[in-house]
């Protein structure tokens, strides 16, 4: 897909989900590998909804890396920004699940977190051409944990500012990727002043701001255009321009919550690119955008895997119509 409107920078990986629920890492008997990684999930979800998106990140020159690049291309994600590392492996994350299907990241198998290809994303190799055409840059924070990929994040921010992209930060806090929680908090907080939209889970908001109130976070940051705080089955709070609100979660039969927040963010960006940011000033439009995003997130939980379960625009519209929205 040419000329991506949205660039998603970060990790693409395999989530190895425990086949048996309710067991600890060492007790699990078998695993199923699903493609994932928050920025890649967002890129795929956007394309499925109809918004052209590109992925920027690094994978190994190995079979998992080949499989992930092939998947992105089959979905229709622009892979101009994908770098390959000759010796570092493509990341695999082991994920255990409780009896309700909720997941916990449990480690990286035989490797240290800093040994994977995604930590070696090179700032000098970021393709400037894709920034010239895009409208949004979506960043995670995991790349801030490693020297090479941290430089790439800051280079991407420079390019986004140069070409006037809106910058969206999805905190996506995962302690297992970091060696020091305090350094993580400091590095994440330093990015806030450069972003236009901030998306956090409730726990992340409380960790970084001591509150999960989107209005309070918006006030504290001053320069930000919107804050979204997701809370799983408890719904989502938002502050967009002057409009604040809370949307309850849709009641669905949950199979796997992996990637639901990423799909929510994709739904939000998809709607934002259709309606235009200036329309966030309208309270009803803001509410409708968040409701749509919530529907995309909810539908993603009804099947296994972060990418395979993502809905199309038609499926979202049908779902919303069935709820008389």
Coordinates of N, CA and C in Angstrom, one line a residue, residues 11-110:
X11 N 8.0 -2.3 17.6 CA 8.3 -3.7 17.5 C 7.2 -4.5 16.8
X12 N 7.7 -5.5 16.0 CA 6.8 -6.6 15.5 C 7.5 -7.9 16.0
X13 N 6.7 -8.8 16.5 CA 7.2 -10.0 17.2 C 6.2 -11.1 17.2
X14 N 6.6 -12.2 17.7 CA 5.7 -13.3 17.9 C 5.3 -13.4 19.4
X15 N 4.0 -13.3 19.7 CA 3.5 -13.5 21.1 C 3.3 -15.1 21.1
X16 N 4.0 -15.7 22.0 CA 3.8 -17.2 22.2 C 2.9 -17.3 23.4
X17 N 1.6 -17.6 23.0 CA 0.5 -17.7 24.0 C 0.4 -19.1 24.6
X18 N 0.3 -19.2 25.9 CA 0.2 -20.4 26.6 C -1.1 -21.1 26.1
X19 N -1.1 -22.4 25.7 CA -2.3 -23.1 25.3 C -3.1 -23.4 26.5
X20 N -2.5 -23.6 27.7 CA -3.2 -24.0 28.9 C -3.4 -22.7 29.7
X21 N -4.7 -22.4 30.1 CA -5.0 -21.3 31.0 C -4.7 -21.5 32.4
X22 N -4.3 -20.5 33.1 CA -4.2 -20.5 34.6 C -2.9 -21.2 35.1
X23 N -1.9 -21.4 34.2 CA -0.6 -22.0 34.6 C 0.5 -21.0 34.6
X24 N 1.5 -21.3 35.5 CA 2.7 -20.4 35.5 C 3.6 -20.8 34.3
X25 N 4.6 -19.9 33.9 CA 5.4 -20.1 32.8 C 6.0 -21.5 32.7
X26 N 6.6 -22.0 33.8 CA 7.3 -23.3 33.8 C 6.3 -24.5 33.8
X27 N 5.0 -24.2 34.0 CA 4.0 -25.3 34.0 C 3.4 -25.5 32.6
X28 N 3.5 -24.5 31.8 CA 2.8 -24.6 30.5 C 3.4 -25.7 29.6
X29 N 2.6 -26.5 29.0 CA 3.0 -27.6 28.2 C 3.2 -27.3 26.8
X30 N 2.5 -26.3 26.2 CA 2.6 -26.0 24.8 C 2.2 -24.6 24.6
X31 N 2.7 -24.0 23.5 CA 2.5 -22.6 23.2 C 2.0 -22.5 21.7
X32 N 1.3 -21.4 21.4 CA 0.9 -21.1 20.0 C 1.4 -19.7 19.7
X33 N 2.2 -19.6 18.6 CA 2.8 -18.3 18.3 C 1.8 -17.5 17.4
X34 N 1.6 -16.2 17.9 CA 0.8 -15.3 17.1 C 1.6 -14.1 16.8
X35 N 1.5 -13.5 15.6 CA 2.1 -12.3 15.3 C 1.6 -11.2 16.2
X36 N 2.5 -10.3 16.6 CA 2.0 -9.2 17.5 C 3.1 -8.0 17.5
X37 N 3.1 -7.3 18.6 CA 3.9 -6.1 18.8 C 3.0 -4.9 18.6
X38 N 2.8 -4.1 19.6 CA 1.8 -3.1 19.6 C 1.8 -2.2 18.3
X39 N 2.9 -1.6 17.9 CA 2.9 -0.7 16.7 C 2.5 -1.5 15.4
X40 N 3.0 -2.8 15.3 CA 2.6 -3.6 14.1 C 1.1 -3.9 14.2
X41 N 0.6 -4.2 15.4 CA -0.9 -4.4 15.5 C -1.7 -3.2 15.1
X42 N -1.3 -2.0 15.5 CA -2.0 -0.8 15.1 C -2.0 -0.6 13.6
X43 N -0.8 -0.8 13.0 CA -0.7 -0.7 11.5 C -1.6 -1.6 10.8
X44 N -1.6 -2.9 11.2 CA -2.5 -3.9 10.6 C -4.0 -3.5 10.8
X45 N -4.3 -3.1 12.0 CA -5.7 -2.8 12.3 C -6.2 -1.6 11.4
X46 N -5.3 -0.6 11.2 CA -5.6 0.6 10.4 C -5.9 0.2 9.0
X47 N -5.1 -0.7 8.4 CA -5.2 -1.1 7.0 C -6.5 -1.8 6.9
X48 N -6.9 -2.7 7.8 CA -8.1 -3.5 7.7 C -9.3 -2.6 7.8
X49 N -9.2 -1.4 8.5 CA -10.3 -0.5 8.6 C -10.4 0.4 7.4
X50 N -9.3 0.5 6.6 CA -9.3 1.3 5.4 C -8.4 2.5 5.4
X51 N -7.5 2.6 6.4 CA -6.6 3.8 6.4 C -5.2 3.2 6.1
X52 N -4.5 3.7 5.0 CA -3.2 3.2 4.7 C -2.2 3.5 5.8
X53 N -1.4 2.5 6.1 CA -0.5 2.6 7.3 C 0.8 1.9 6.9
X54 N 1.9 2.4 7.5 CA 3.2 1.8 7.3 C 3.8 1.4 8.6
X55 N 4.7 0.4 8.6 CA 5.4 0.0 9.8 C 6.9 0.2 9.7
X56 N 7.4 0.8 10.8 CA 8.9 1.0 10.8 C 9.4 0.3 12.0
X57 N 10.4 -0.6 11.8 CA 10.9 -1.4 12.9 C 12.0 -2.3 12.3
X58 N 12.6 -3.1 13.2 CA 13.7 -4.0 12.8 C 13.4 -5.5 13.2
X59 N 13.7 -6.4 12.3 CA 13.5 -7.8 12.6 C 14.8 -8.5 12.2
X60 N 15.0 -9.8 12.6 CA 16.2 -10.5 12.2 C 16.1 -11.0 10.8
X61 N 17.2 -11.4 10.3 CA 17.3 -12.1 9.0 C 17.1 -13.6 9.3
X62 N 15.9 -14.0 9.8 CA 15.6 -15.3 10.2 C 14.2 -15.7 9.8
X63 N 13.8 -16.9 10.0 CA 12.5 -17.3 9.6 C 11.3 -16.6 10.2
X64 N 11.4 -16.3 11.6 CA 10.3 -15.5 12.2 C 10.3 -14.1 11.5
X65 N 11.4 -13.5 11.3 CA 11.4 -12.2 10.6 C 10.8 -12.2 9.3
X66 N 11.2 -13.2 8.5 CA 10.6 -13.4 7.1 C 9.1 -13.5 7.2
X67 N 8.6 -14.3 8.2 CA 7.2 -14.6 8.3 C 6.4 -13.3 8.7
X68 N 7.0 -12.5 9.6 CA 6.3 -11.3 10.0 C 6.3 -10.2 8.9
X69 N 7.4 -10.1 8.2 CA 7.4 -9.1 7.0 C 6.4 -9.5 6.0
X70 N 6.3 -10.8 5.7 CA 5.4 -11.4 4.7 C 3.9 -11.1 5.2
X71 N 3.7 -11.3 6.5 CA 2.3 -11.0 7.0 C 1.9 -9.6 6.8
X72 N 2.8 -8.7 7.2 CA 2.6 -7.2 7.1 C 2.2 -6.9 5.6
X73 N 3.0 -7.4 4.7 CA 2.8 -7.2 3.3 C 1.5 -7.7 2.8
X74 N 1.1 -8.9 3.3 CA -0.1 -9.6 2.9 C -1.3 -8.8 3.4
X75 N -1.2 -8.2 4.6 CA -2.3 -7.4 5.1 C -2.4 -6.1 4.3
X76 N -1.3 -5.6 3.8 CA -1.3 -4.4 3.0 C -0.6 -3.2 3.7
X77 N 0.2 -3.6 4.7 CA 1.0 -2.5 5.5 C 2.2 -2.2 4.6
X78 N 2.5 -0.9 4.5 CA 3.8 -0.5 3.8 C 5.0 -0.9 4.7
X79 N 6.0 -1.6 4.1 CA 7.1 -2.1 4.8 C 8.4 -1.4 4.4
X80 N 8.3 -0.2 3.8 CA 9.5 0.6 3.4 C 10.4 0.8 4.6
X81 N 9.9 1.0 5.8 CA 10.7 1.3 7.0 C 11.1 0.1 7.8
X82 N 11.0 -1.1 7.2 CA 11.4 -2.3 7.9 C 12.9 -2.5 7.7
X83 N 13.7 -2.7 8.8 CA 15.1 -3.0 8.7 C 15.4 -4.4 9.1
X84 N 16.4 -5.0 8.5 CA 16.7 -6.4 8.8 C 18.1 -6.4 9.5
X85 N 18.2 -7.2 10.6 CA 19.5 -7.3 11.3 C 20.1 -8.7 11.0
X86 N 21.4 -8.7 10.7 CA 22.0 -10.0 10.1 C 22.3 -11.0 11.2
X87 N 22.4 -10.6 12.5 CA 22.7 -11.6 13.6 C 21.7 -11.6 14.7
X88 N 21.1 -10.5 15.0 CA 20.2 -10.5 16.2 C 18.8 -11.2 15.8
X89 N 18.3 -12.0 16.7 CA 17.0 -12.7 16.3 C 15.8 -11.8 16.4
X90 N 14.7 -12.2 15.7 CA 13.4 -11.6 15.8 C 12.9 -11.9 17.2
X91 N 12.2 -10.9 17.8 CA 11.8 -11.1 19.2 C 10.6 -12.1 19.3
X92 N 10.6 -12.9 20.3 CA 9.5 -13.7 20.7 C 9.2 -13.5 22.2
X93 N 8.0 -13.3 22.5 CA 7.6 -13.0 23.9 C 6.7 -14.2 24.4
X94 N 6.9 -14.7 25.6 CA 6.1 -15.7 26.1 C 5.0 -15.1 27.0
X95 N 3.8 -15.5 26.7 CA 2.6 -14.9 27.4 C 1.8 -16.0 28.1
X96 N 1.6 -15.9 29.4 CA 0.7 -16.8 30.1 C -0.6 -16.1 30.2
X97 N -1.7 -16.9 30.4 CA -3.0 -16.4 30.5 C -3.8 -17.0 31.7
X98 N -4.5 -16.1 32.3 CA -5.3 -16.6 33.5 C -6.6 -17.3 33.0
X99 N -7.4 -17.7 33.9 CA -8.6 -18.5 33.5 C -9.6 -17.7 32.7
X100 N -9.5 -16.3 32.9 CA -10.4 -15.4 32.1 C -9.8 -15.1 30.7
X101 N -8.6 -15.5 30.4 CA -8.0 -15.2 29.2 C -7.1 -14.0 29.2
X102 N -7.1 -13.3 30.3 CA -6.2 -12.1 30.4 C -4.7 -12.5 30.5
X103 N -3.9 -11.8 29.8 CA -2.5 -12.2 29.7 C -1.5 -11.5 30.5
X104 N -0.4 -12.2 30.8 CA 0.7 -11.6 31.5 C 2.0 -11.9 30.8
X105 N 2.8 -10.9 30.5 CA 4.1 -11.2 29.8 C 5.0 -11.9 30.7
X106 N 5.6 -13.0 30.3 CA 6.4 -13.9 31.2 C 7.8 -14.1 30.8
X107 N 8.3 -13.4 29.8 CA 9.8 -13.4 29.5 C 10.0 -13.7 28.0
X108 N 11.3 -13.9 27.7 CA 11.8 -14.0 26.3 C 12.6 -15.3 26.0
X109 N 12.3 -16.4 26.8 CA 13.0 -17.6 26.5 C 14.5 -17.5 26.9
X110 N 15.3 -17.9 25.9 CA 16.8 -18.0 26.2 C 17.5 -16.7 26.0

